[in-house]
Rosetta silent file (secondary structure, phi, psi, omega in degrees, C-alpha in Angstrom):
SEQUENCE: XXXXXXXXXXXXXXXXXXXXXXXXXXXXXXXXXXXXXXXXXXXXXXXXXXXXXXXXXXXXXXXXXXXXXXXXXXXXXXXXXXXXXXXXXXXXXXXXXXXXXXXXXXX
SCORE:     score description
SCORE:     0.000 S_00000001
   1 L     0.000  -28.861 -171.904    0.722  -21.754  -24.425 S_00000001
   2 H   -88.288  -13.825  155.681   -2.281  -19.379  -24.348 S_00000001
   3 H   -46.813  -96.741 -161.731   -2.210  -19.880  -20.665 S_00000001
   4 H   -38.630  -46.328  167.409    0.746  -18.133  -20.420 S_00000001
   5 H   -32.824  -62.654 -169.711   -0.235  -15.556  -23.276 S_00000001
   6 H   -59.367  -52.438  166.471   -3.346  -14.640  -20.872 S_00000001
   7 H   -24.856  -86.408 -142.013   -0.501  -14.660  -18.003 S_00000001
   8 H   -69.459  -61.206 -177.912    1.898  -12.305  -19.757 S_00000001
   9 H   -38.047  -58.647 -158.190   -0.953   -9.780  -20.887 S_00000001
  10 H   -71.019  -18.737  151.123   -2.712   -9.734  -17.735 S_00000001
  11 H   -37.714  -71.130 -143.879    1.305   -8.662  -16.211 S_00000001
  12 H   -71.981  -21.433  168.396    2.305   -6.107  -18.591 S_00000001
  13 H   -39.065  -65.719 -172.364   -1.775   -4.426  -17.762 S_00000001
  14 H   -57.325   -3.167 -112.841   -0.791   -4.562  -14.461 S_00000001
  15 L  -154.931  -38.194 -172.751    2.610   -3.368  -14.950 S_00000001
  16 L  -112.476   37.241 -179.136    1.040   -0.248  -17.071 S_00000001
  17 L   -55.371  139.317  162.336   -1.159    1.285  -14.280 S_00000001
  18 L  -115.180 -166.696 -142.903   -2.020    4.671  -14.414 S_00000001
  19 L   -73.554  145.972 -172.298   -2.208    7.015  -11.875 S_00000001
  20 L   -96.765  -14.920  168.988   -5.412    5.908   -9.663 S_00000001
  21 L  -141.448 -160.793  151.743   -5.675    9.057   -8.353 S_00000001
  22 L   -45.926  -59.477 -178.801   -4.319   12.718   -8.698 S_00000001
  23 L  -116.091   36.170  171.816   -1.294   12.527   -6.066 S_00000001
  24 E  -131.356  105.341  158.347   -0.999    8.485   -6.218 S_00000001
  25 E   -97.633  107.246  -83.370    0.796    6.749   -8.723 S_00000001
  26 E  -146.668  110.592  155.353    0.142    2.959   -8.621 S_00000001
  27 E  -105.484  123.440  179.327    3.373   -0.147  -10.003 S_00000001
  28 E  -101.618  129.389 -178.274    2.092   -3.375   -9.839 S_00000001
  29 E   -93.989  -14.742  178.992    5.400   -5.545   -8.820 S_00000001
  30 E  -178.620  146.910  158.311    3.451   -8.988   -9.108 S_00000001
  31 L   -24.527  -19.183  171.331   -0.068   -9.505   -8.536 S_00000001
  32 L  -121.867  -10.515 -174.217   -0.272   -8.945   -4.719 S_00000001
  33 E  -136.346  132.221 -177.521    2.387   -6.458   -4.402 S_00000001
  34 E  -126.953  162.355  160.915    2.379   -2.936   -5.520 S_00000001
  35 E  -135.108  179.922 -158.313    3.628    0.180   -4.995 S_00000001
  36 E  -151.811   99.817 -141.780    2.164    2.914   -4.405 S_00000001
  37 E  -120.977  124.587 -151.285    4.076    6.058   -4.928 S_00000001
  38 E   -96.020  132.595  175.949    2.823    9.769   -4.041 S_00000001
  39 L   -74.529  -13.776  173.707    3.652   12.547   -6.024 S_00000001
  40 L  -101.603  -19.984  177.402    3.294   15.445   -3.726 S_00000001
  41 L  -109.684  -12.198  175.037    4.871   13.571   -0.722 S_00000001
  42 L    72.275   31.170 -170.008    7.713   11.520   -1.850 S_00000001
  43 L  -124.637 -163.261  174.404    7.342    8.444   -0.175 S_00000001
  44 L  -149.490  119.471 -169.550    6.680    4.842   -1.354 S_00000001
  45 L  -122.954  124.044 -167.680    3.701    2.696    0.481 S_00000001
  46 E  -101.561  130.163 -179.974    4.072   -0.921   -0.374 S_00000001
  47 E  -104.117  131.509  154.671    0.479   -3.008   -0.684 S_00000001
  48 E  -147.742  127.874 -163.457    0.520   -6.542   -0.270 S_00000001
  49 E  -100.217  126.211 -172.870   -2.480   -8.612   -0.785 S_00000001
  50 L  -135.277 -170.869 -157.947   -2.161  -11.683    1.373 S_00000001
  51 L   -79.204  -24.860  129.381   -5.122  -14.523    1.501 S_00000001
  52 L    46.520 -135.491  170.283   -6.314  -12.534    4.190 S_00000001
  53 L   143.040 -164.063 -115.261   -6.526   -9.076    3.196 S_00000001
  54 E  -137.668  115.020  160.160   -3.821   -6.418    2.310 S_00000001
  55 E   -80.022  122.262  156.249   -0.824   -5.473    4.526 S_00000001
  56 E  -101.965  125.000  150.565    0.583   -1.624    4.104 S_00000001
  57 E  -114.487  141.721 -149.048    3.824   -0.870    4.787 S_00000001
  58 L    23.252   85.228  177.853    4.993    2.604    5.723 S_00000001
  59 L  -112.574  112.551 -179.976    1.804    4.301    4.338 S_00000001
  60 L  -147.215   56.771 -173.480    2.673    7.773    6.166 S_00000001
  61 L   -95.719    9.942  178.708    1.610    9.982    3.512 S_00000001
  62 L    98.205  175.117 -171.593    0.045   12.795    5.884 S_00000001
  63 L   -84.327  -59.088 -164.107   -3.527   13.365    6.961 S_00000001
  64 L   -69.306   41.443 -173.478   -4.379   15.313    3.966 S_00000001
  65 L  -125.659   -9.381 -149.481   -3.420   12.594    1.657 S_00000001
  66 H   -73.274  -22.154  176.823   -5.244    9.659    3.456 S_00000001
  67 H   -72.807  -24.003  150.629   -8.643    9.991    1.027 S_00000001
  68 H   -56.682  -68.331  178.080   -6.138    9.586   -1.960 S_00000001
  69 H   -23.645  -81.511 -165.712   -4.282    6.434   -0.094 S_00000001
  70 H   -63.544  -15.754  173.863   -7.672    4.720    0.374 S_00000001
  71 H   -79.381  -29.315 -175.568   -9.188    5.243   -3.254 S_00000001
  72 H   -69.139  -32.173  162.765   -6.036    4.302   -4.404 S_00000001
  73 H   -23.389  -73.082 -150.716   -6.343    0.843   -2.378 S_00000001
  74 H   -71.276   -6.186  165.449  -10.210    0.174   -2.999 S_00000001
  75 H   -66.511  -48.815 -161.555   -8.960    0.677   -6.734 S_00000001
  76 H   -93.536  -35.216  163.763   -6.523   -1.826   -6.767 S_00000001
  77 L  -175.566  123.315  167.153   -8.448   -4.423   -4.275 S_00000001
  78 L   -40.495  -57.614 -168.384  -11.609   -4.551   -2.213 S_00000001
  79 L   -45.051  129.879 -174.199  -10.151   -6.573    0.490 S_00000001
  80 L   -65.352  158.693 -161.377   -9.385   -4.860    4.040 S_00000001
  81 E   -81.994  119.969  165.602   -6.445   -3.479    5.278 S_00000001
  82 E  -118.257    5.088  159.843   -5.660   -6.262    8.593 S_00000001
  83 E  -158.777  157.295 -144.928   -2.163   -4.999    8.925 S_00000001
  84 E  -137.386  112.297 -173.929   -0.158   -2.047    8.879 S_00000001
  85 E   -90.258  114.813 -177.829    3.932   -2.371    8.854 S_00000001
  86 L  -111.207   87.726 -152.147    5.909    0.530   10.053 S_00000001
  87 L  -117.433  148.523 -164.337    9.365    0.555    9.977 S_00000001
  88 L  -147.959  135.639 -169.418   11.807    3.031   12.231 S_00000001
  89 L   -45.281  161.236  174.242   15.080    2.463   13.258 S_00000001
  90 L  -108.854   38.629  149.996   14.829    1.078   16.742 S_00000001
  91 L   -60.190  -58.992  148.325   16.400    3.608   18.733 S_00000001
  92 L   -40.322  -53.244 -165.563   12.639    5.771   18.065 S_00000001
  93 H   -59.785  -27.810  168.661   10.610    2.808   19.074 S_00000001
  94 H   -28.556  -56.911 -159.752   10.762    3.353   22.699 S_00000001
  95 H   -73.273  -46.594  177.312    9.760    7.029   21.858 S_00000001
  96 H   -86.992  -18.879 -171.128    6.870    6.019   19.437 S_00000001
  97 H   -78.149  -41.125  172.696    5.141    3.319   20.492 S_00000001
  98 H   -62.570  -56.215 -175.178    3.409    4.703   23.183 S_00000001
  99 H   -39.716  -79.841  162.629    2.125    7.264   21.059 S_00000001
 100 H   -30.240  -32.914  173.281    1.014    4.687   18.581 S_00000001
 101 H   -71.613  -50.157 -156.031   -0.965    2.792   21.375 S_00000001
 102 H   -63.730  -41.407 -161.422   -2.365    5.681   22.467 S_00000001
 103 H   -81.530  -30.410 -173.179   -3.715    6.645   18.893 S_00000001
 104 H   -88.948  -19.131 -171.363   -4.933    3.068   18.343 S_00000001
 105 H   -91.365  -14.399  169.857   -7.081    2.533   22.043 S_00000001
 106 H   -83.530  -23.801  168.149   -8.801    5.978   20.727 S_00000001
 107 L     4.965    0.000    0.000  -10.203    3.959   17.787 S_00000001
């Protein structure tokens, strides 16, 4: 039973995150998955901690936001970002993709 006790606490912490930064506020949905929700930009960037390291999906919070984005990460887990999900209807991929290539071969 004290298993679970330790369990249930260590949830409801995670569960009562406060904001990790200024314009990022941080819901832990289970231990590997979060959200990650910006207050100046309106969007929602979903973390998922896999064995890994940590998938983002649609983290498009602008350039001047990206120094929030990453403290709020390295708060929430040292492990490196090895994939990044983006999702847009697929009429735009055609349109975007190069453009995403393009941005990733300047790396």
């Amino acid at each position: 039973m004290s298993i679970f006790k330790t369990l249930l606490a260590m949830a409801l912490l995670l569960l009562s995150c406060a904001a990790v930064s200024a314009s990022i506020q941080v819901q832990a949905v289970s231990p590997h998955l979060h959200i990650l929700t910006g207050k100046d930009y309106g969007t929602n960037i979903g973390l998922v901690e896999t064995p890994s390291g940590l998938v983002l999906i649609d983290p498009m919070p602008g350039e001047q936001y990206l120094a929030a984005l990453e403290k709020a990460i390295q708060a929430i887990n040292r492990k490196p970002v090895t994939h990044v999900l983006i999702p847009m209807p697929i009429q735009i991929i055609p349109v975007v993709m190069p453009i995403l290539l393009a941005g990733v071969r300047n790396l």
